[in-house]
Short mmCIF file of C-alpha atoms in Angstrom, two decimals:
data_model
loop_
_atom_site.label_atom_id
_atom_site.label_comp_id
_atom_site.label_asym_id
_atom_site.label_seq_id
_atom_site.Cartn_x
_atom_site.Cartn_y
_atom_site.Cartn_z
CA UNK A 890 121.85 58.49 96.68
CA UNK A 891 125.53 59.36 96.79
CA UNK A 892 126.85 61.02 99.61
CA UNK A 893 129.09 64.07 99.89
CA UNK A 894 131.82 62.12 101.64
CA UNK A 895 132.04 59.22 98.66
CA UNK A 896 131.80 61.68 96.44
CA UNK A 897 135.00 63.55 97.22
CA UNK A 898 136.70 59.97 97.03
CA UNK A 899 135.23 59.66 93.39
CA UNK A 900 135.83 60.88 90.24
CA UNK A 901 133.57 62.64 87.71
CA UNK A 902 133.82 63.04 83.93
CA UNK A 903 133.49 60.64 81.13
CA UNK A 904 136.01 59.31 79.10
CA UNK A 905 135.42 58.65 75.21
CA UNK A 906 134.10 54.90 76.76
CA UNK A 907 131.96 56.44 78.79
CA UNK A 908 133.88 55.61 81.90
CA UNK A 909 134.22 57.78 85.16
CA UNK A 910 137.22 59.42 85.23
CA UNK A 911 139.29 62.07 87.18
CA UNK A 912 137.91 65.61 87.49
CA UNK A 913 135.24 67.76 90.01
CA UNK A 914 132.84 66.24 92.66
CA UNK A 915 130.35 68.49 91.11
CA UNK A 916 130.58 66.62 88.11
CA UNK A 917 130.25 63.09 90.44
CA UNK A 918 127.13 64.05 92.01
CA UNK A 919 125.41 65.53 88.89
CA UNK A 920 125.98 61.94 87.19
CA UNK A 921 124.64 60.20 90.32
CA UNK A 922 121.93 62.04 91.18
CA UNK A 923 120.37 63.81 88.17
CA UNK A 924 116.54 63.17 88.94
CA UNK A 925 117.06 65.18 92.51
CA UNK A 926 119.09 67.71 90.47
CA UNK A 927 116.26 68.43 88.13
CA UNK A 928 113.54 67.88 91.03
CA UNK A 929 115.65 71.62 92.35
CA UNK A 930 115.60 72.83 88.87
CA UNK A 931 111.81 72.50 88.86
CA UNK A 932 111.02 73.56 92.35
CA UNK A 933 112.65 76.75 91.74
CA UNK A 934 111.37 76.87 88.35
CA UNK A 935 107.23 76.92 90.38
CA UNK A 936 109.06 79.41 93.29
CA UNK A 937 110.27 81.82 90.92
CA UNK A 938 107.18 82.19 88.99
CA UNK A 939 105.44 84.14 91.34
CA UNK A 940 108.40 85.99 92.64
CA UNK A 941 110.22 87.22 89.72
CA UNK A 942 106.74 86.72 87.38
CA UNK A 943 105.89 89.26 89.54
CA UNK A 944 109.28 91.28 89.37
CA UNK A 945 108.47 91.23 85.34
CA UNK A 946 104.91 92.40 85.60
CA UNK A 947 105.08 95.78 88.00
CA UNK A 948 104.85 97.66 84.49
CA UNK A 949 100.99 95.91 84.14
CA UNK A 950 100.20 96.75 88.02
CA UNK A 951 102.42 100.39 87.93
CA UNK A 952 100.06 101.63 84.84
CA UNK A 953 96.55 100.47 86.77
CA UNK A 954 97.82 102.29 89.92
CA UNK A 955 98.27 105.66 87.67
CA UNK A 956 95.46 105.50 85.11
CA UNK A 957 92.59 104.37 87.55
CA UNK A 958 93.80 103.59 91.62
CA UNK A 959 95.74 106.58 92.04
CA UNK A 960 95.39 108.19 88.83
CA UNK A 961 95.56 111.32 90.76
CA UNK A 962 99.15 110.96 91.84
CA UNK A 963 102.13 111.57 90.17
CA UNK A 964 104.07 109.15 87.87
CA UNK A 965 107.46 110.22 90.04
CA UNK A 966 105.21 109.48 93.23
CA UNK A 967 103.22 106.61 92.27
CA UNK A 968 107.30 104.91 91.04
CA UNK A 969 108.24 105.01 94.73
CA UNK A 970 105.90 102.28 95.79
CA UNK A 971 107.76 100.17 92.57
CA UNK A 972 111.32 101.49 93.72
CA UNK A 973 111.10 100.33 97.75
CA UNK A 974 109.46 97.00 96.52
CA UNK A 975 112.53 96.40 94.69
CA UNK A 976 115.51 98.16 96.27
CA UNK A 977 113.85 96.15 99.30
CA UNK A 978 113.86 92.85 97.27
CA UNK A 979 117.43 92.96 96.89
CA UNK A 980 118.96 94.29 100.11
CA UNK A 981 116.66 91.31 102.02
CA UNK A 982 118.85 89.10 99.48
CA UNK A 983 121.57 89.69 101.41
CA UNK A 984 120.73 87.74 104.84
CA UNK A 985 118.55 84.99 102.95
CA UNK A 986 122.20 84.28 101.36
CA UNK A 987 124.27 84.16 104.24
CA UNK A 988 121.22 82.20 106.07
CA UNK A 989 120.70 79.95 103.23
CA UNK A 990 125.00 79.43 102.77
CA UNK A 991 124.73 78.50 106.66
CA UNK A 992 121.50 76.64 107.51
CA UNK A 993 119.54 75.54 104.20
CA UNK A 994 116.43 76.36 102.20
CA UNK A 995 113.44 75.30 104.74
CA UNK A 996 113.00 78.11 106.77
CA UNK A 997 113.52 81.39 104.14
CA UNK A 998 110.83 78.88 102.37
CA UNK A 999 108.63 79.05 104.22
CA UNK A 1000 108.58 82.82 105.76
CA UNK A 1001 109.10 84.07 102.36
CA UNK A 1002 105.61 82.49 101.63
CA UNK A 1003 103.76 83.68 104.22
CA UNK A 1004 105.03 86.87 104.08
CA UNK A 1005 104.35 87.47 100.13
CA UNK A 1006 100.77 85.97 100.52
CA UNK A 1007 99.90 87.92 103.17
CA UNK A 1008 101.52 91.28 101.52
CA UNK A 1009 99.61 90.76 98.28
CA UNK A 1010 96.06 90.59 100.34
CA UNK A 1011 97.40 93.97 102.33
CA UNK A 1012 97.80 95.67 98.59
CA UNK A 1013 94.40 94.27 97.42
CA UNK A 1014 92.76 96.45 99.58
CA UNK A 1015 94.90 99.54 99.62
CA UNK A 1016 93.40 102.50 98.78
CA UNK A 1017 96.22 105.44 99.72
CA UNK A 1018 99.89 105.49 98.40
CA UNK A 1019 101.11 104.50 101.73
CA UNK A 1020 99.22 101.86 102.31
CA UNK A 1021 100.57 100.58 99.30
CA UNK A 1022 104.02 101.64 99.70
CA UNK A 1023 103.59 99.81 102.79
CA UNK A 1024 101.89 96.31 101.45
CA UNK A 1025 104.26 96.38 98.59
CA UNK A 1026 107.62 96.88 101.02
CA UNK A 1027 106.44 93.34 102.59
CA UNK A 1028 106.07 91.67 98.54
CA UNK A 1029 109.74 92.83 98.28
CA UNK A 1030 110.96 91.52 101.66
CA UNK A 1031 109.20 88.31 100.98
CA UNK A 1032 110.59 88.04 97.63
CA UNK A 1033 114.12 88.57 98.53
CA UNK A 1034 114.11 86.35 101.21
CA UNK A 1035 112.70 83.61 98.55
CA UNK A 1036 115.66 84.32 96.24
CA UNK A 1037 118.58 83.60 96.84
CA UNK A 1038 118.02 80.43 98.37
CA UNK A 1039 115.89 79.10 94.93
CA UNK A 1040 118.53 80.23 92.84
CA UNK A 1041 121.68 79.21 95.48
CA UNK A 1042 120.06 75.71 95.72
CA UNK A 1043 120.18 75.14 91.77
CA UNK A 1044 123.72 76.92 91.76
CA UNK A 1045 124.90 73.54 94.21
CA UNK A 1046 123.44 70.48 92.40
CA UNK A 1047 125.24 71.28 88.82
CA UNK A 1048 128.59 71.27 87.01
CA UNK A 1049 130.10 74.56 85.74
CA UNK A 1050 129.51 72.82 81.99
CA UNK A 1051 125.65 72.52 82.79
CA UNK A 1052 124.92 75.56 85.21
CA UNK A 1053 123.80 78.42 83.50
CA UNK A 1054 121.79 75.71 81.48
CA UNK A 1055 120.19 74.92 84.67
CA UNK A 1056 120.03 78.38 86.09
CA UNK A 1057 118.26 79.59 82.90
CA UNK A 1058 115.75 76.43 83.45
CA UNK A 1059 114.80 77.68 87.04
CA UNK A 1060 115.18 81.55 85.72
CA UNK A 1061 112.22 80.90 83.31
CA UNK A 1062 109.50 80.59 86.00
CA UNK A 1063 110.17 84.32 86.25
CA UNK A 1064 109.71 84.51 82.20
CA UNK A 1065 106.54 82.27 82.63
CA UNK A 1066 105.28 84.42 85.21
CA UNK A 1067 105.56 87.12 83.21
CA UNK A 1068 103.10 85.31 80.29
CA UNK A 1069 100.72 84.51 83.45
CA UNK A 1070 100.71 87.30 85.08
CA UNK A 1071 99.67 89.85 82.90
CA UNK A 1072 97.67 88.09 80.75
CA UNK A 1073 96.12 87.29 83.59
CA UNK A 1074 95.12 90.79 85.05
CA UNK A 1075 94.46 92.03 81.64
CA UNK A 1076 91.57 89.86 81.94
CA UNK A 1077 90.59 89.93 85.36
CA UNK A 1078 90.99 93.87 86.22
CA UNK A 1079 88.11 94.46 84.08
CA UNK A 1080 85.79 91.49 85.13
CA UNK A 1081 86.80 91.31 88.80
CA UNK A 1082 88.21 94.88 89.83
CA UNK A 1083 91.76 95.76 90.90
CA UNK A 1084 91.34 93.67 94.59
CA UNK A 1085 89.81 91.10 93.30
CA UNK A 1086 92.75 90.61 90.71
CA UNK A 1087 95.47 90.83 93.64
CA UNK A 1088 93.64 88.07 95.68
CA UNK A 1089 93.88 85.55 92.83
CA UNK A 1090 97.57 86.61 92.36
CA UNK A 1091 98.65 86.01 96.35
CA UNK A 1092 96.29 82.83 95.86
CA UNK A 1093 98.53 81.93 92.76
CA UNK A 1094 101.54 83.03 94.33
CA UNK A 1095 100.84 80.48 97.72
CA UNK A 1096 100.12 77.34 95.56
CA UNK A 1097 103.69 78.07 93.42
CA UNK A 1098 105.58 78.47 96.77
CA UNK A 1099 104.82 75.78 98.52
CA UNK A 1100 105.12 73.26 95.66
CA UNK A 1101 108.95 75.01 95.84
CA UNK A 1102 109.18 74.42 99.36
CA UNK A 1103 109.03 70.23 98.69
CA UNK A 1104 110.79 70.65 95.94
CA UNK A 1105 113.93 72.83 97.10
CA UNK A 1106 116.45 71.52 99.12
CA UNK A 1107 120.13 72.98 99.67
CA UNK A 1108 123.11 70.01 98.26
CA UNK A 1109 125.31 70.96 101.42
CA UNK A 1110 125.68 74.36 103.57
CA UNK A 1111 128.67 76.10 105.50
CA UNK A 1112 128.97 74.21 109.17
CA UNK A 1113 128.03 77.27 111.52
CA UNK A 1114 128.74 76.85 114.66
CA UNK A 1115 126.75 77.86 117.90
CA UNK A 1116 126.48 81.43 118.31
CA UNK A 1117 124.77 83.69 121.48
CA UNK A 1118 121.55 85.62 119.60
CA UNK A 1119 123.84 88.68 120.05
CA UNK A 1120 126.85 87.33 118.28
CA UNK A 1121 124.51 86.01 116.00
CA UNK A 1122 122.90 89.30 114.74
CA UNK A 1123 126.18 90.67 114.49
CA UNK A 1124 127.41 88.13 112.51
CA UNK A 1125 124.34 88.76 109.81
CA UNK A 1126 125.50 92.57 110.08
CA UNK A 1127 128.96 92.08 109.52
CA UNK A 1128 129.28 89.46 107.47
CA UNK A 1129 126.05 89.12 105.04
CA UNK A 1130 127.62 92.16 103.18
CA UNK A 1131 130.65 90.85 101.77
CA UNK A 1132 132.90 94.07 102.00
CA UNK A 1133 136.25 91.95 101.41
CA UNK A 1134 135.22 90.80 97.88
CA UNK A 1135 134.13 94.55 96.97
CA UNK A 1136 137.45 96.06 98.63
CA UNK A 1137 139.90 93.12 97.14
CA UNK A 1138 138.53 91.78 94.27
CA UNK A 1139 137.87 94.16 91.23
CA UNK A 1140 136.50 91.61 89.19
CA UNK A 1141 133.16 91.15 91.84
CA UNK A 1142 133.73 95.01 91.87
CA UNK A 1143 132.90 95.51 88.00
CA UNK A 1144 130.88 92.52 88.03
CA UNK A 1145 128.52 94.20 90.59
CA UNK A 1146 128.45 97.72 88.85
CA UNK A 1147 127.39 95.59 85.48
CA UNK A 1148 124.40 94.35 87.64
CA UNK A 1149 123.59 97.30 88.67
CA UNK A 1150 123.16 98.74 84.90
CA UNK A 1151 121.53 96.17 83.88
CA UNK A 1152 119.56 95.43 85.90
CA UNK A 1153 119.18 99.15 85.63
CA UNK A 1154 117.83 99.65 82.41
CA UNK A 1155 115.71 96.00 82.88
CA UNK A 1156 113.72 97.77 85.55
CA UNK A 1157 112.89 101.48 83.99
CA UNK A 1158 112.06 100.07 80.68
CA UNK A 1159 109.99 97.13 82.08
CA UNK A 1160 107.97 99.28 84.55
CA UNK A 1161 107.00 102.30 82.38
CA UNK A 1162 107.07 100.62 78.70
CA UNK A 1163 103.24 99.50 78.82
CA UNK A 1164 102.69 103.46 80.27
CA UNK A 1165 104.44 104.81 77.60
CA UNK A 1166 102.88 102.64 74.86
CA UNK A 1167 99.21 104.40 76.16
CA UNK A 1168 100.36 107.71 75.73
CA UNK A 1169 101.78 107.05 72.42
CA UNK A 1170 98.03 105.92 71.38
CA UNK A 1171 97.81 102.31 72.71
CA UNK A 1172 95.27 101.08 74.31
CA UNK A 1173 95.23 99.41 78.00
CA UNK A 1174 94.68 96.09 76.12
CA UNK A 1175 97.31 96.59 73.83
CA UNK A 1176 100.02 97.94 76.31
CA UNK A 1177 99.28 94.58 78.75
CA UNK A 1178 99.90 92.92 75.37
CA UNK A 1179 103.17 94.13 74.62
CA UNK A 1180 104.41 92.94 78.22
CA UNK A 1181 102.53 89.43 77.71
CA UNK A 1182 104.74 89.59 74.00
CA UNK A 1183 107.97 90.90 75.95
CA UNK A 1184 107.62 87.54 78.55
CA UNK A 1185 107.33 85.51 75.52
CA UNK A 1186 110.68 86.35 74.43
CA UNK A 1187 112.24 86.60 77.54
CA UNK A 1188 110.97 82.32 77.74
CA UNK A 1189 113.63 81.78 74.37
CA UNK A 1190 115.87 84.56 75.43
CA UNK A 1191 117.30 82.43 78.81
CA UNK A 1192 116.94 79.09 77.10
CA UNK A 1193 118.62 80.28 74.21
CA UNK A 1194 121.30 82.64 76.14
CA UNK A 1195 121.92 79.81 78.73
CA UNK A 1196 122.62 76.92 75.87
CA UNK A 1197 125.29 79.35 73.76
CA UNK A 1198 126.75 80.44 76.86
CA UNK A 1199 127.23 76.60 78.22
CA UNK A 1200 128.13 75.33 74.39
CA UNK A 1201 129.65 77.97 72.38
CA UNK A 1202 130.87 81.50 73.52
CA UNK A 1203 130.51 81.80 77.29
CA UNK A 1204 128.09 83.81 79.37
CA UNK A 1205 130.50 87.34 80.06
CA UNK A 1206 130.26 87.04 75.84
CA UNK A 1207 126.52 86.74 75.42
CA UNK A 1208 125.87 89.23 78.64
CA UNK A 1209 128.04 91.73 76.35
CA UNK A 1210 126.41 91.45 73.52
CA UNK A 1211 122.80 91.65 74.66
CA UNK A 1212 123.52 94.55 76.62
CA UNK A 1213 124.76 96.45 73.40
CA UNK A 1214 121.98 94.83 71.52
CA UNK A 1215 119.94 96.31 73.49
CA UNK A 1216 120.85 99.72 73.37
CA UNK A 1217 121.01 99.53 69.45
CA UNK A 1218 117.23 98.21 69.34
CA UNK A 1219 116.23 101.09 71.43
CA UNK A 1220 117.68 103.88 69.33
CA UNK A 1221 116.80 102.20 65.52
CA UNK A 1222 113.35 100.69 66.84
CA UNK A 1223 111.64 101.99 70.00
CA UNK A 1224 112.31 105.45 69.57
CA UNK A 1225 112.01 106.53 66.04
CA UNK A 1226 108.49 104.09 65.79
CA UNK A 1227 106.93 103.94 69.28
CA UNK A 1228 103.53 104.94 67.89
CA UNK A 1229 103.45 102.10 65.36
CA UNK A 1230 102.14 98.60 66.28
CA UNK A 1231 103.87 96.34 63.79
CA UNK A 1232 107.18 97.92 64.88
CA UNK A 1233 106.25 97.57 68.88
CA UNK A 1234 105.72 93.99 68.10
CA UNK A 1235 108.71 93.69 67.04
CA UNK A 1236 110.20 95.56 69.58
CA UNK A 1237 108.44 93.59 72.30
CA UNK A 1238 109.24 90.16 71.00
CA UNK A 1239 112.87 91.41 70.08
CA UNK A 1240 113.57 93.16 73.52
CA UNK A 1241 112.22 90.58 75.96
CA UNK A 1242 114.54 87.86 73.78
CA UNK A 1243 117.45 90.15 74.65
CA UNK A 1244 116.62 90.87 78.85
CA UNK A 1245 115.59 87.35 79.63
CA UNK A 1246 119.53 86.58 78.39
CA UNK A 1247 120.45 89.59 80.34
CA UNK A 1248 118.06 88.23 83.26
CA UNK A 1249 119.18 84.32 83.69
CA UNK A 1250 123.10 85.32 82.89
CA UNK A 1251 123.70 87.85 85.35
CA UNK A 1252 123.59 85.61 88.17
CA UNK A 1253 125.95 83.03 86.18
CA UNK A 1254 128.64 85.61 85.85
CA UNK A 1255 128.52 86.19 89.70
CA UNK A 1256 129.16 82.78 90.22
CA UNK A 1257 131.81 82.37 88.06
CA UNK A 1258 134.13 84.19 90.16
CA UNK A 1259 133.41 83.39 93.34
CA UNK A 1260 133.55 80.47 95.69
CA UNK A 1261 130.67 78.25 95.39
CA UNK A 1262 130.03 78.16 99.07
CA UNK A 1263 129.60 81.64 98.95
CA UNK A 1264 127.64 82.47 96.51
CA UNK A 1265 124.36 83.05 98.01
CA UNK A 1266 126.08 85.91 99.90
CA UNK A 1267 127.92 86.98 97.01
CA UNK A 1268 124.98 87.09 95.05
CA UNK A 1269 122.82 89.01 97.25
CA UNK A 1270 125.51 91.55 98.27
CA UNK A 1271 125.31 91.94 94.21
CA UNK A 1272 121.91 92.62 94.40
CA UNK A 1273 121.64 94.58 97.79
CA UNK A 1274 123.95 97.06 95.78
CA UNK A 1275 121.40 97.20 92.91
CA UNK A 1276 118.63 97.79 94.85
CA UNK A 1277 119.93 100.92 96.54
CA UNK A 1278 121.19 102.12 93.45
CA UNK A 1279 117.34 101.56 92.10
CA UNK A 1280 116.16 103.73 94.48
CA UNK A 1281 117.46 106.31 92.65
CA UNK A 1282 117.72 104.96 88.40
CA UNK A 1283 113.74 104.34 88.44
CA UNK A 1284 112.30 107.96 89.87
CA UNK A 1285 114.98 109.60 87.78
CA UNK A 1286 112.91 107.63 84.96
CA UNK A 1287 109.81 108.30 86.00
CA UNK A 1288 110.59 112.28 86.52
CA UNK A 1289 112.04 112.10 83.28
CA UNK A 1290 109.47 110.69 81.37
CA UNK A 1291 106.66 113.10 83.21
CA UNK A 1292 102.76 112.66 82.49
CA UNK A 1293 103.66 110.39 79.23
CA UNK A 1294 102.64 113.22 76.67
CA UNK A 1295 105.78 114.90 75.61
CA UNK A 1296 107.89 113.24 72.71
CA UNK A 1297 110.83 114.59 73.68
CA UNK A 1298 111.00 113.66 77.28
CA UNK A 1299 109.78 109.95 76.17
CA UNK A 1300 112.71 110.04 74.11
CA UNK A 1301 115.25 111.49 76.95
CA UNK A 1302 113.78 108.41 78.94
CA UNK A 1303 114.69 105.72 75.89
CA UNK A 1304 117.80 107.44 75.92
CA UNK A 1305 118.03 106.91 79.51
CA UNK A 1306 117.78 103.82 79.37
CA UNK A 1307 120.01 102.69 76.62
CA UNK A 1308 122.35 104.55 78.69
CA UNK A 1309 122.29 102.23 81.10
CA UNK A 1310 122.38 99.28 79.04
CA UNK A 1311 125.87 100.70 77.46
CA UNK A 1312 127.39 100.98 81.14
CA UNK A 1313 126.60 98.01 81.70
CA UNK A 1314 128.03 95.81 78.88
CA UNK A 1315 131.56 98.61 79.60
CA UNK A 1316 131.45 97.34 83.17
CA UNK A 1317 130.88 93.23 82.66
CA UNK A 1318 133.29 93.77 79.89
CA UNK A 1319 135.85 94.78 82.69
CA UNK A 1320 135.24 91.96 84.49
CA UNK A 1321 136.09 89.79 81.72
CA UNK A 1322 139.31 91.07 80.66
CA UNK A 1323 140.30 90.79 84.69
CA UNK A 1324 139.84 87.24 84.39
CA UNK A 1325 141.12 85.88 81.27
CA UNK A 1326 141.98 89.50 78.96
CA UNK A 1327 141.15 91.00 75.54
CA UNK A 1328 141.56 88.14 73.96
CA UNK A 1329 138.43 86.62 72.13
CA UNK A 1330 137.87 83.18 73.90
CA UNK A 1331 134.90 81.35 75.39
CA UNK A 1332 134.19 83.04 79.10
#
């Protein structure tokens, strides 16, 4: 296997003989080592099954909780325990980057696993909405410590011209999970029970994980030097958060308010669509369904997104697009035939084509403008952002879309979150025209 050192002394794209010649080390090391490139691809392709196949299934676990576990709660109350799990997921993002920029992928491996199996076990057997505001917390820690080092490590082992291919490769675990996932518990809540159903999923979750943790292995991190365990915490304070790119650079600025939009309307529509489908007449079955139809899609939808970005238009384009794609499928589809079950078909297969794009290209944009050795910080101060500002986008959706019964406030919350969507493709559009204008050109 080549080494970093011989690599910077070589060169790395092909002529038209098919001869080495001048350009990247990336480019070198991808053409010299594809099998262990593709061995990352697929170990975070198994790690982010569970973790983000979990991430695109809280709508099947959210509607359980409030028709039968706590069906005596509130929708605004029971979309806390959904809200912490994720605002959490993101802001522990943030020190699994700068730990996985400075000292690898072993260690956040294996805690992360652990800690999620464990978590999952704890919300089997809740029974109260803090106990499962409290079980849930530690599936969000555990999944944002897995993060950023499964997507970071792909990030390192690929070419610019290949890496949202390869991102949107590891991305689809998360899409797979999705098809899993809820299929799954459709199934199993009614022949094992509710605990019974999270037991198999932290049992699921562990055998994913650790395949990752063979599998997943960092190209090359920062050299950190020796630090006192003081210094060292207040180095993770101070510089995990990347204030200096949000302060200097308005591109990472823009970039980071698109994320939070999208990622935005991604979240309220994903965790209350199968809800909203039972009040409008669905049945449980049905509703699970939908999101099993809506993972589907979201499989093409990062394959698809990720070639045309790589190939043809560039991912800020496609981002842009799907974002106001979105938006417009909400408003002609969703809204005006949300009780009919051809059209939510549709919808569903339509929809999660468009937000597994918007899914496997966000993190692609991030690292197109930033250094690669610091894009696992980058990318989790990104997502640290989002999570906060999820705190407060997904109750606002849940308050606004109340029991589930009123047509009007179900149509205030599609509104919502087309909303959303249309901030976000204003802001990533910002971000584009920073780095290379209004003019129409691959980015």
């Amino acid at each position: 296997m080549t080494t970093e050192v011989e690599l910077e002394t070589q060169v790395s794209h092909r002529s038209e003989e098919g001869l080495l010649v001048a350009s990247d080390p990336d480019e070198v090391y991808y053409e010299n080592n594809k099998k262990r490139s593709w061995l990352v691809v697929l170990g975070s392709f198994f790690g982010l099954l569970p973790v983000w196949g979990l991430a695109n299934s809280i709508g099947v676990i959210q509607t359980q909780l409030l028709e039968y576990e706590l069906s005596g709660v509130s929708t605004t109350t029971v979309s806390w325990i959904f809200s912490i799990y994720t605002a959490l997921l993101q802001i522990c993002m943030i020190f699994s980057g700068t730990y996985f920029d400075r000292h690898g992928t072993r260690l956040p491996l294996i805690a992360g696993t652990i800690m999620m199996t464990g978590s999952l076990l704890g919300f089997a057997n809740s029974t109260k909405v803090y106990q499962s505001i409290l079980s849930f917390s530690g599936v969000g820690i555990a999944s944002g410590i897995l993060s950023s080092p499964l997507m970071g490590a792909v990030s390192q082992y690929f070419p610019a011209r290949k890496r949202a291919t390869a991102m949107a490769l590891a991305g689809n675990g998360g899409c797979v999970g999705g098809l899993i996932i809820p299929t799954m518990l459709r199934k199993t809540y009614v022949s094992l029970g509710f605990a019974w159903s999270m037991r198999l999923l932290a049992l699921i979750s562990f055998v994913c994980l650790v395949i990752s943790i063979f599998l997943v292995k960092e190209r090359r991190v920062v050299e950190a030097e020796q630090m006192s365990r003081k210094d060292t915490v207040i180095f993770y304070l101070t510089k995990s958060f990347n204030f200096k790119a949000l302060r200097d650079d308005r591109k990472f600025l823009f970039c980071v308010l698109g994320c939070v939009f999208a990622e935005g309307t991604v979240l309220v529509t994903s965790s209350l669509f199968s809800f909203v489908c039972i009040k409008n007449g669905f049945s449980s079955s049905q509703a699970y369904l939908f999101v099993t139809v809506i993972n589907i899609g979201a499989v093409a939808g990062r394959l698809l997104s990720g070639l045309l970005a790589d190939v043809f238009f560039g991912s800020y384009n496609i981002i842009i697009f799907l974002l106001v794609i979105t938006a417009v499928f909400n408003f002609v589809v969703w809204m005006p035939f949300k009780s009919s079950p051809g059209a939510m078909y549709t919808y569903s297969i339509l929809y999660g084509t468009f937000y597994g794009g918007i899914y496997s290209l966000i993190p692609t944009c991030c690292s197109m403008i930033v250094k690669k050795e610091e894009f696992g910080a980058n990318y989790a101060t990104m997502y640290a952002i989002t999570g906060l500002s999820l705190l407060g986008l997904n109750p606002a959706a849940a308050a606004i879309v109340g029991n589930g019964t009123s047509n009007k406030r179900t149509n205030g919350f599609i509104a919502y979150a087309s909303a959303l969507s249309l901030l976000g493709a204003v802001c990533i559009s910002l971000t584009r025209v920073l780095c290379v204008g209004a003019k129409l050109k691959k980015f």
